[in-house]
Tab-separated table of C-alpha atoms and ligand atoms in Angstrom:
chain	number	residue	atom	x	y	z
A	1	UNK	CA	8.109	15.078	1.967
A	2	UNK	CA	10.616	12.634	0.464
A	3	UNK	CA	9.666	9.055	-0.251
A	4	UNK	CA	5.924	9.202	-0.473
A	5	UNK	CA	6.375	6.021	-2.465
A	6	UNK	CA	8.821	4.487	-4.921
A	7	UNK	CA	6.932	2.830	-7.726
A	8	UNK	CA	7.913	0.646	-10.647
A	9	UNK	CA	7.579	2.124	-14.110
A	10	UNK	CA	4.296	0.279	-14.682
A	11	UNK	CA	2.834	1.271	-11.322
A	12	UNK	CA	3.803	4.900	-11.810
A	13	UNK	CA	2.294	5.055	-15.265
A	14	UNK	CA	-0.901	3.438	-14.034
A	15	UNK	CA	-1.044	5.980	-11.191
A	16	UNK	CA	-0.703	8.906	-13.595
A	17	UNK	CA	-3.444	7.617	-15.901
A	18	UNK	CA	-5.822	6.811	-13.050
A	19	UNK	CA	-5.333	10.062	-11.127
A	20	UNK	CA	-5.679	12.246	-14.194
A	21	UNK	CA	-8.765	10.409	-15.468
A	22	UNK	CA	-10.414	10.652	-12.039
A	23	UNK	CA	-9.537	14.261	-11.455
A	24	UNK	CA	-9.778	15.949	-14.831
A	25	UNK	CA	-12.182	18.606	-16.008
A	26	UNK	CA	-12.595	18.620	-19.769
A	27	UNK	CA	-11.238	21.755	-21.454
A	28	UNK	CA	-13.406	24.496	-22.940
A	29	UNK	CA	-14.716	23.855	-26.452
A	30	UNK	CA	-13.945	25.983	-29.492
A	31	UNK	CA	-14.528	25.687	-33.209
A	32	UNK	CA	-11.835	25.278	-35.797
A	33	UNK	CA	-11.576	25.191	-39.582
A	34	UNK	CA	-10.881	21.874	-41.282
A	35	UNK	CA	-7.476	23.137	-42.474
A	36	UNK	CA	-6.295	23.611	-38.876
A	37	UNK	CA	-7.973	20.570	-37.341
A	38	UNK	CA	-5.222	17.925	-37.559
A	39	UNK	CA	-3.489	17.492	-34.214
A	40	UNK	CA	-6.463	18.827	-32.246
A	41	UNK	CA	-8.834	16.794	-30.074
A	42	UNK	CA	-12.445	16.459	-31.211
A	43	UNK	CA	-15.020	17.774	-28.749
A	44	UNK	CA	-18.042	16.428	-30.652
A	45	UNK	CA	-19.033	13.181	-32.303
A	46	UNK	CA	-18.828	13.363	-36.088
A	47	UNK	CA	-21.710	11.737	-37.953
A	48	UNK	CA	-21.825	10.728	-41.616
A	49	UNK	CA	-23.869	13.234	-43.631
A	50	UNK	CA	-24.851	10.479	-46.100
A	51	UNK	CA	-24.285	6.813	-46.706
A	52	UNK	CA	-20.659	6.014	-47.428
A	53	UNK	CA	-20.285	5.125	-50.170
A	54	UNK	CA	-23.427	6.912	-51.311
A	55	UNK	CA	-23.939	4.350	-54.107
A	56	UNK	CA	-22.637	0.826	-54.686
A	57	UNK	CA	-19.227	1.339	-56.288
A	58	UNK	CA	-16.847	-0.792	-58.254
A	59	UNK	CA	-13.445	-1.380	-56.665
A	60	UNK	CA	-11.880	-2.627	-59.927
A	61	UNK	CA	-11.579	-1.680	-63.568
A	62	UNK	CA	-13.518	-4.252	-65.578
A	63	UNK	CA	-17.110	-5.112	-66.475
A	64	UNK	CA	-20.316	-4.861	-64.488
A	65	UNK	CA	-22.285	-8.058	-65.137
A	66	UNK	CA	-24.931	-10.382	-63.750
A	67	UNK	CA	-22.934	-13.069	-61.911
A	68	UNK	CA	-25.147	-15.833	-63.344
A	69	UNK	CA	-24.129	-14.804	-66.896
A	70	UNK	CA	-20.457	-15.764	-66.495
A	71	UNK	CA	-18.478	-17.637	-67.655
A	72	UNK	CA	-19.770	-16.558	-71.043
A	73	UNK	CA	-19.766	-14.021	-73.858
A	74	UNK	CA	-21.595	-10.781	-73.214
A	75	UNK	CA	-22.726	-7.743	-75.224
A	76	UNK	CA	-21.070	-4.526	-74.024
A	77	UNK	CA	-23.850	-1.935	-73.928
A	78	UNK	CA	-21.839	1.031	-72.653
A	79	UNK	CA	-19.280	2.418	-70.257
A	80	UNK	CA	-19.404	4.087	-66.845
A	81	UNK	CA	-16.600	6.028	-65.194
A	82	UNK	CA	-16.090	7.482	-61.722
A	83	UNK	CA	-18.063	10.693	-61.558
A	84	UNK	CA	-21.005	9.604	-63.717
A	85	UNK	CA	-24.045	7.383	-63.494
A	86	UNK	CA	-25.033	4.776	-66.132
A	87	UNK	CA	-28.505	5.588	-67.354
A	88	UNK	CA	-29.535	2.110	-68.538
A	89	UNK	CA	-29.757	-1.301	-66.953
A	90	UNK	CA	-27.652	-4.445	-67.398
A	91	UNK	CA	-29.934	-7.159	-68.772
A	92	UNK	CA	-29.317	-10.895	-69.343
A	93	UNK	CA	-26.236	-11.469	-71.520
A	94	UNK	CA	-25.106	-7.848	-71.162
A	95	UNK	CA	-22.152	-6.047	-69.588
A	96	UNK	CA	-21.135	-2.432	-68.958
A	97	UNK	CA	-17.483	-1.498	-68.994
A	98	UNK	CA	-16.754	0.031	-65.597
A	99	UNK	CA	-13.886	1.939	-63.991
A	100	UNK	CA	-12.746	1.851	-60.371
A	101	UNK	CA	-14.932	4.092	-58.221
A	102	UNK	CA	-17.817	4.230	-60.715
A	103	UNK	CA	-21.382	3.452	-59.563
A	104	UNK	CA	-22.462	-0.074	-60.422
A	105	UNK	CA	-25.270	0.107	-63.033
A	106	UNK	CA	-28.746	-1.192	-62.213
A	107	UNK	CA	-29.156	-4.886	-63.004
A	108	UNK	CA	-25.486	-5.781	-62.424
A	109	UNK	CA	-24.519	-7.652	-59.261
A	110	UNK	CA	-20.813	-8.328	-59.848
A	111	UNK	CA	-17.731	-6.790	-61.399
A	112	UNK	CA	-15.238	-8.891	-63.289
A	113	UNK	CA	-11.679	-7.649	-63.563
A	114	UNK	CA	-10.535	-6.466	-66.956
A	115	UNK	CA	-7.514	-8.800	-66.579
A	116	UNK	CA	-9.900	-11.764	-66.636
A	117	UNK	CA	-11.629	-10.792	-69.898
A	118	UNK	CA	-10.993	-10.636	-73.638
A	119	UNK	CA	-12.596	-7.888	-75.661
A	120	UNK	CA	-13.866	-8.623	-79.164
A	121	UNK	CA	-15.425	-5.498	-80.670
A	122	UNK	CA	-18.705	-4.869	-78.900
A	123	UNK	CA	-18.504	-8.196	-77.079
A	124	UNK	CA	-16.526	-9.342	-74.052
A	125	UNK	CA	-15.560	-12.916	-73.209
A	126	UNK	CA	-15.073	-14.029	-69.652
A	127	UNK	CA	-13.868	-17.577	-68.945
A	128	UNK	CA	-14.271	-17.436	-65.182
A	129	UNK	CA	-17.236	-17.658	-62.882
A	130	UNK	CA	-18.080	-14.678	-60.631
A	131	UNK	CA	-19.333	-14.558	-57.065
A	132	UNK	CA	-22.375	-12.320	-56.647
A	133	UNK	CA	-21.266	-8.879	-55.222
A	134	UNK	CA	-17.609	-9.423	-56.055
A	135	UNK	CA	-15.552	-6.222	-56.385
A	136	UNK	CA	-18.541	-4.111	-55.352
A	137	UNK	CA	-18.581	-1.924	-52.262
A	138	UNK	CA	-22.274	-1.803	-51.342
A	139	UNK	CA	-23.929	1.519	-50.565
A	140	UNK	CA	-23.391	2.448	-46.892
A	141	UNK	CA	-20.899	-0.361	-46.175
A	142	UNK	CA	-18.401	2.050	-44.577
A	143	UNK	CA	-21.023	4.067	-42.712
A	144	UNK	CA	-24.754	4.724	-42.885
A	145	UNK	CA	-26.092	8.293	-42.995
A	146	UNK	CA	-26.193	9.812	-39.466
A	147	UNK	CA	-23.990	7.071	-38.035
A	148	UNK	CA	-21.211	8.332	-35.756
A	149	UNK	CA	-17.922	7.805	-37.564
A	150	UNK	CA	-15.536	9.493	-35.126
A	151	UNK	CA	-15.999	10.036	-31.389
A	152	UNK	CA	-15.338	13.075	-29.241
A	153	UNK	CA	-12.042	12.601	-27.446
A	154	UNK	CA	-10.169	11.465	-30.542
A	155	UNK	CA	-7.063	13.359	-31.525
A	156	UNK	CA	-7.402	14.113	-35.215
A	157	UNK	CA	-4.554	12.765	-37.283
A	158	UNK	CA	-4.279	12.949	-41.069
A	159	UNK	CA	-6.961	10.318	-41.508
A	160	UNK	CA	-9.196	12.363	-39.198
A	161	UNK	CA	-8.675	15.393	-41.448
A	162	UNK	CA	-9.681	13.216	-44.409
A	163	UNK	CA	-12.783	12.072	-42.568
A	164	UNK	CA	-13.926	15.630	-41.813
A	165	UNK	CA	-13.431	16.504	-45.459
A	166	UNK	CA	-15.166	13.355	-46.734
A	167	UNK	CA	-18.289	14.093	-44.683
A	168	UNK	CA	-18.398	17.765	-45.545
A	169	UNK	CA	-17.297	19.096	-42.161
A	170	UNK	CA	-15.442	22.306	-42.939
A	171	UNK	CA	-15.538	23.222	-39.241
A	172	UNK	CA	-15.410	21.070	-36.125
A	173	UNK	CA	-15.667	21.546	-32.379
A	174	UNK	CA	-12.396	20.843	-30.650
A	175	UNK	CA	-11.066	21.188	-27.111
A	176	UNK	CA	-8.986	24.223	-26.291
A	177	UNK	CA	-5.365	23.015	-25.954
A	178	UNK	CA	-4.271	22.802	-22.319
A	179	UNK	CA	-1.968	25.532	-21.050
A	180	UNK	CA	1.180	23.972	-19.671
A	181	UNK	CA	3.376	26.021	-17.354
A	182	UNK	CA	7.091	25.203	-17.570
A	183	UNK	CA	9.177	26.102	-14.567
A	184	UNK	CA	12.904	25.401	-14.667
A	185	UNK	CA	14.712	25.637	-11.347
A	186	UNK	CA	18.337	26.008	-10.361
A	187	UNK	CA	20.802	28.702	-9.265
A	188	UNK	CA	23.207	27.551	-11.975
A	189	UNK	CA	20.717	28.055	-14.827
A	190	UNK	CA	21.017	31.040	-17.190
A	191	UNK	CA	19.082	31.834	-20.346
A	192	UNK	CA	20.401	30.723	-23.767
A	193	UNK	CA	21.233	34.276	-24.889
A	194	UNK	CA	23.486	34.793	-21.877
A	195	UNK	CA	27.185	33.979	-21.739
A	196	UNK	CA	27.441	31.544	-18.858
A	197	UNK	CA	30.259	31.390	-16.347
A	198	UNK	CA	31.931	28.001	-16.529
A	199	UNK	CA	29.947	26.841	-13.508
A	200	UNK	CA	26.649	27.869	-15.088
A	201	UNK	CA	24.385	25.997	-17.499
A	202	UNK	CA	22.034	27.348	-20.132
A	203	UNK	CA	18.354	26.615	-19.701
A	204	UNK	CA	17.799	23.899	-22.262
A	205	UNK	CA	15.021	22.069	-20.417
A	206	UNK	CA	12.500	24.876	-20.915
A	207	UNK	CA	13.069	24.483	-24.655
A	208	UNK	CA	12.926	20.711	-24.915
A	209	UNK	CA	9.793	20.753	-22.769
A	210	UNK	CA	8.113	23.511	-24.774
A	211	UNK	CA	8.713	21.488	-27.946
A	212	UNK	CA	7.411	18.291	-26.333
A	213	UNK	CA	4.343	20.092	-24.977
A	214	UNK	CA	3.530	21.495	-28.411
A	215	UNK	CA	3.938	18.124	-30.041
A	216	UNK	CA	1.551	16.607	-27.493
A	217	UNK	CA	-1.098	19.217	-28.278
A	218	UNK	CA	-0.538	21.677	-25.413
A	219	UNK	CA	0.343	25.360	-25.299
A	220	UNK	CA	3.567	25.960	-23.383
A	221	UNK	CA	3.929	28.936	-21.074
A	222	UNK	CA	7.516	29.299	-19.897
A	223	UNK	CA	8.005	30.927	-16.499
A	224	UNK	CA	11.205	32.598	-15.292
A	225	UNK	CA	13.796	30.266	-13.771
A	226	UNK	CA	13.209	29.654	-10.061
A	227	UNK	CA	16.157	30.184	-7.739
A	228	UNK	CA	16.905	27.367	-5.314
A	229	UNK	CA	14.975	28.889	-2.429
A	230	UNK	CA	11.646	27.666	-1.143
A	231	UNK	CA	10.220	31.200	-1.244
A	232	UNK	CA	11.118	31.971	-4.863
A	233	UNK	CA	10.216	28.509	-6.101
A	234	UNK	CA	6.875	28.662	-4.290
A	235	UNK	CA	6.094	32.096	-5.755
A	236	UNK	CA	6.580	30.724	-9.273
A	237	UNK	CA	4.785	27.461	-8.452
A	238	UNK	CA	1.744	29.550	-7.475
A	239	UNK	CA	1.868	31.231	-10.902
A	240	UNK	CA	2.340	27.873	-12.606
A	241	UNK	CA	-0.743	26.466	-10.921
A	242	UNK	CA	-2.880	28.886	-12.932
A	243	UNK	CA	-2.122	26.685	-15.955
A	244	UNK	CA	-3.842	23.363	-16.642
A	245	UNK	CA	-0.650	21.434	-15.942
A	246	UNK	CA	2.606	22.465	-14.264
A	247	UNK	CA	5.948	20.969	-15.276
A	248	UNK	CA	8.968	21.740	-13.133
A	249	UNK	CA	12.501	20.729	-13.977
A	250	UNK	CA	15.257	20.127	-11.460
A	251	UNK	CA	15.330	20.423	-7.697
A	252	UNK	CA	13.768	17.039	-6.935
A	253	UNK	CA	16.868	15.060	-5.931
A	254	UNK	CA	17.984	14.572	-2.348
A	255	UNK	CA	20.423	17.521	-2.342
A	256	UNK	CA	20.294	20.263	0.253
A	257	UNK	CA	19.235	22.812	-2.392
A	258	UNK	CA	16.575	20.646	-3.993
A	259	UNK	CA	13.586	22.579	-2.692
A	260	UNK	CA	10.899	21.801	-5.243
A	261	UNK	CA	8.931	19.349	-3.111
A	262	UNK	CA	9.034	21.677	-0.127
A	263	UNK	CA	7.801	24.580	-2.240
A	264	UNK	CA	5.014	22.423	-3.672
A	265	UNK	CA	4.050	21.212	-0.195
A	266	UNK	CA	3.805	24.812	0.984
A	267	UNK	CA	1.500	25.458	-1.969
A	268	UNK	CA	-0.774	22.726	-0.596
A	269	UNK	CA	0.316	19.841	-2.818
A	270	UNK	CA	-0.633	16.223	-2.367
A	271	UNK	CA	1.982	13.820	-3.722
A	272	UNK	CA	1.094	10.606	-5.531
A	273	UNK	CA	4.693	9.473	-5.894
A	274	UNK	CA	8.146	10.986	-5.649
A	275	UNK	CA	10.391	8.188	-6.804
A	276	UNK	CA	10.104	5.780	-9.724
A	277	UNK	CA	12.392	2.825	-10.348
A	278	UNK	CA	13.595	4.113	-13.700
A	279	UNK	CA	16.740	5.583	-15.159
A	280	UNK	CA	17.104	8.308	-16.120
A	281	UNK	CA	14.551	10.115	-14.009
A	282	UNK	CA	14.396	8.221	-10.712
A	283	UNK	CA	13.436	11.188	-8.462
A	284	UNK	CA	10.332	11.995	-10.566
A	285	UNK	CA	7.514	13.663	-8.606
A	286	UNK	CA	3.816	13.622	-9.474
A	287	UNK	CA	1.003	15.249	-7.544
A	288	UNK	CA	-1.794	17.780	-7.446
A	289	UNK	CA	-2.165	21.225	-5.920
A	290	UNK	CA	-5.152	23.587	-6.090
A	291	UNK	CA	-6.848	21.088	-8.382
A	292	UNK	CA	-3.971	21.137	-10.891
A	293	UNK	CA	-1.640	18.270	-11.629
A	294	UNK	CA	2.107	18.830	-11.606
A	295	UNK	CA	5.238	16.878	-12.400
A	296	UNK	CA	8.576	17.585	-10.797
A	297	UNK	CA	10.822	16.313	-13.582
A	298	UNK	CA	14.436	15.557	-12.684
A	299	UNK	CA	16.721	18.278	-14.058
A	300	UNK	CA	19.262	16.372	-16.111
A	301	UNK	CA	18.285	17.101	-19.715
A	302	UNK	CA	17.798	13.450	-20.700
A	303	UNK	CA	15.811	12.798	-17.508
A	304	UNK	CA	13.522	15.716	-18.281
A	305	UNK	CA	13.008	14.568	-21.872
A	306	UNK	CA	12.400	10.919	-20.992
A	307	UNK	CA	10.078	11.486	-18.032
A	308	UNK	CA	8.003	13.878	-20.088
A	309	UNK	CA	7.596	11.290	-22.846
A	310	UNK	CA	6.756	8.339	-20.611
A	311	UNK	CA	4.566	10.104	-18.016
A	312	UNK	CA	3.746	13.787	-18.545
A	313	UNK	CA	2.703	13.374	-22.174
A	314	UNK	CA	-0.037	10.956	-21.127
A	315	UNK	CA	-1.310	13.405	-18.507
A	316	UNK	CA	-1.282	16.250	-21.003
A	317	UNK	CA	-3.143	14.253	-23.642
A	318	UNK	CA	-5.850	13.229	-21.176
A	319	UNK	CA	-6.153	16.782	-19.830
A	320	UNK	CA	-6.539	17.878	-23.446
A	321	UNK	CA	-9.703	15.811	-23.709
A	322	UNK	CA	-8.307	12.681	-25.296
A	323	UNK	CA	-10.182	9.545	-24.273
A	324	UNK	CA	-7.085	7.411	-24.622
A	325	UNK	CA	-3.363	7.754	-24.513
A	326	UNK	CA	-0.867	5.167	-25.628
A	327	UNK	CA	2.829	4.543	-25.222
A	328	UNK	CA	3.896	2.382	-28.119
A	329	UNK	CA	6.756	0.062	-27.270
A	330	UNK	CA	7.442	-2.208	-30.232
A	331	UNK	CA	10.272	-4.728	-30.257
A	332	UNK	CA	13.479	-4.442	-32.268
A	333	UNK	CA	16.524	-6.695	-32.461
A	334	UNK	CA	19.713	-5.548	-30.765
A	335	UNK	CA	22.676	-5.148	-33.119
A	336	UNK	CA	25.014	-5.730	-30.190
A	337	UNK	CA	24.989	-7.359	-26.794
A	338	UNK	CA	23.548	-5.191	-24.049
A	339	UNK	CA	23.608	-5.498	-20.292
A	340	UNK	CA	22.601	-3.325	-17.363
A	341	UNK	CA	22.195	-3.574	-13.622
A	342	UNK	CA	18.679	-4.857	-12.940
A	343	UNK	CA	16.306	-3.102	-10.540
A	344	UNK	CA	15.510	-0.076	-12.687
A	345	UNK	CA	13.719	0.122	-16.028
A	346	UNK	CA	16.159	1.979	-18.257
A	347	UNK	CA	15.292	4.268	-21.168
A	348	UNK	CA	18.486	4.803	-23.120
A	349	UNK	CA	19.126	6.758	-26.296
A	350	UNK	CA	19.294	4.455	-29.295
A	351	UNK	CA	19.105	4.377	-33.066
A	352	UNK	CA	16.442	2.364	-34.780
A	353	UNK	CA	17.312	1.159	-38.288
A	354	UNK	CA	15.446	2.569	-41.279
A	355	UNK	CA	13.272	-0.535	-41.528
A	356	UNK	CA	12.511	-0.380	-37.804
A	357	UNK	CA	13.826	-3.881	-37.228
A	358	UNK	CA	17.134	-3.279	-35.482
A	359	UNK	CA	18.232	-1.073	-32.621
A	360	UNK	CA	21.682	0.094	-31.527
A	361	UNK	CA	22.384	1.924	-28.267
A	362	UNK	CA	23.879	5.388	-28.776
A	363	UNK	CA	27.159	5.962	-26.932
A	364	UNK	CA	26.635	8.643	-24.338
A	365	UNK	CA	28.040	10.157	-21.194
A	366	UNK	CA	24.936	9.970	-19.060
A	367	UNK	CA	21.802	11.985	-18.731
A	368	UNK	CA	23.431	15.383	-19.189
A	369	UNK	CA	24.576	14.472	-22.698
A	370	UNK	CA	22.345	16.533	-25.001
A	371	UNK	CA	24.433	15.904	-28.160
A	372	UNK	CA	23.951	12.144	-27.653
A	373	UNK	CA	20.201	12.660	-27.279
A	374	UNK	CA	20.096	14.389	-30.656
A	375	UNK	CA	21.839	11.387	-32.256
A	376	UNK	CA	19.076	9.102	-31.001
A	377	UNK	CA	15.794	8.508	-32.811
A	378	UNK	CA	14.447	6.133	-30.167
A	379	UNK	CA	14.846	4.929	-26.608
A	380	UNK	CA	15.771	1.393	-25.861
A	381	UNK	CA	13.755	0.095	-22.899
A	382	UNK	CA	15.711	-2.320	-20.705
A	383	UNK	CA	13.579	-4.409	-18.391
A	384	UNK	CA	14.113	-3.922	-14.633
A	385	UNK	CA	14.154	-7.695	-14.142
A	386	UNK	CA	16.658	-8.632	-16.791
A	387	UNK	CA	20.399	-7.996	-16.844
A	388	UNK	CA	21.652	-9.577	-20.086
A	389	UNK	CA	20.457	-9.148	-23.638
A	390	UNK	CA	22.528	-11.042	-26.219
A	391	UNK	CA	23.073	-9.625	-29.685
A	392	UNK	CA	20.052	-10.321	-31.920
A	393	UNK	CA	17.680	-10.424	-28.927
A	394	UNK	CA	14.398	-8.528	-29.091
A	395	UNK	CA	14.150	-5.506	-26.823
A	396	UNK	CA	11.459	-2.878	-26.481
A	397	UNK	CA	11.915	0.573	-27.975
A	398	UNK	CA	10.027	3.850	-27.817
A	399	UNK	CA	10.198	6.115	-30.836
A	400	UNK	CA	11.586	9.498	-29.936
B	526	LIG	P1	18.950	19.049	-10.254
B	526	LIG	O1	17.998	17.935	-10.294
B	526	LIG	O2	18.311	20.350	-9.990
B	526	LIG	O3	20.088	18.757	-9.327
B	526	LIG	O4	19.582	19.125	-11.694
B	526	LIG	C1	20.290	18.038	-12.199
B	526	LIG	C2	21.182	18.462	-13.316
B	526	LIG	O5	20.387	18.953	-14.370
B	526	LIG	C3	22.139	19.554	-12.929
B	526	LIG	O6	23.412	19.218	-13.453
B	526	LIG	C4	21.596	20.749	-13.623
B	526	LIG	O7	22.575	21.649	-13.980
B	526	LIG	C5	20.875	20.195	-14.815
B	526	LIG	N1	19.744	21.067	-15.124
B	526	LIG	C6	18.804	21.443	-14.240
B	526	LIG	N2	17.933	22.280	-14.800
B	526	LIG	C7	18.321	22.435	-16.083
B	526	LIG	C8	17.815	23.184	-17.178
B	526	LIG	N3	16.732	23.957	-17.054
B	526	LIG	N4	18.451	23.104	-18.364
B	526	LIG	C9	19.553	22.323	-18.475
B	526	LIG	N5	20.079	21.614	-17.482
B	526	LIG	C10	19.482	21.650	-16.286
B	527	LIG	MG1	18.893	22.073	-9.227
């Protein structure tokens, strides 16, 4: 089953997005309280329950006036603050003192900033002209009543929580988070509470993956570690395929005891790719079995972490009902010269400066180096086609 295809990073990512979008069934819908909604994916369109703003509002502290009356000296006939309505009307030669957020009184068609006025008792002098409508947010300019303001398939962030609150939605329909089975493999793997022999390794991948799954909006379900036999791995793969997505770690390299692909094939898998021109994570496997997508993530801890972030997270977000998924790769300037062997896109642990402008590779001892991964707050992304990056050069990064 080896070498279904070796794809570039871009091709592999495109394959994941396309296959998952084609083959996904949207999750079941449930209702949730506003307080718990952030981080969840909307399963309904949200419509404005009234015009927003519901009245024309001032966006400055100052005076509500008729634009044709200024420059000039006006009679101040009252005051209006946020949270009240001015009962009267602004007539020729008149002004109403107004605070930010307050409804603009009838008759006024502009607000002049307090900084541009001089107050003299009950009169106000303004030396500048005003554009009609200046510093006024008209009624309904943000949204009209019944207009859809947020679409199903959007993951609610903090601004989404604000939107639900602003339009009086104390409950919302959201998609049930996908169940993600996590299956670590390897005869050398023991659980964290065990005291390993020196040739054994504690199961850290199940824990990094569970944390990554949760952060991406899924519910992790960690299976027991599969031994390096086709039979045992297949037995656990079958269990894992009850979940919405199956993530395996380890067992996908070319070694004699790397049996994951064989076990998946026995479970009826089709493979979309089993090698990607990246490092870490080159032997990454992606496919589908019994209608469920799976990833065979390479077992080295950094490989598992990176391949989840750049591929599996997208699949999980789409399976969770999101309409879109993005991998942000902004540029930062290298604080030192960097070179690598071209041919593979490399994702290396790095530190991004506090202002986000500069990036420094983290010293590490390869993709088993968990302490180095914890010192990184980003990955530096080295292009497969480019060997040399001088100091000060822009290079892509992914936030960790
Ligand atoms: P493999 O791809 O199975 O050969 O694994 C590659 C490397 O990753 C080996 O050195 C493993 O010991 C290590 N590894 C595999 N699975 C895990 C795991 N669950 N937790 C930590 N390290 C692992
Ligand atoms: Mg192994």
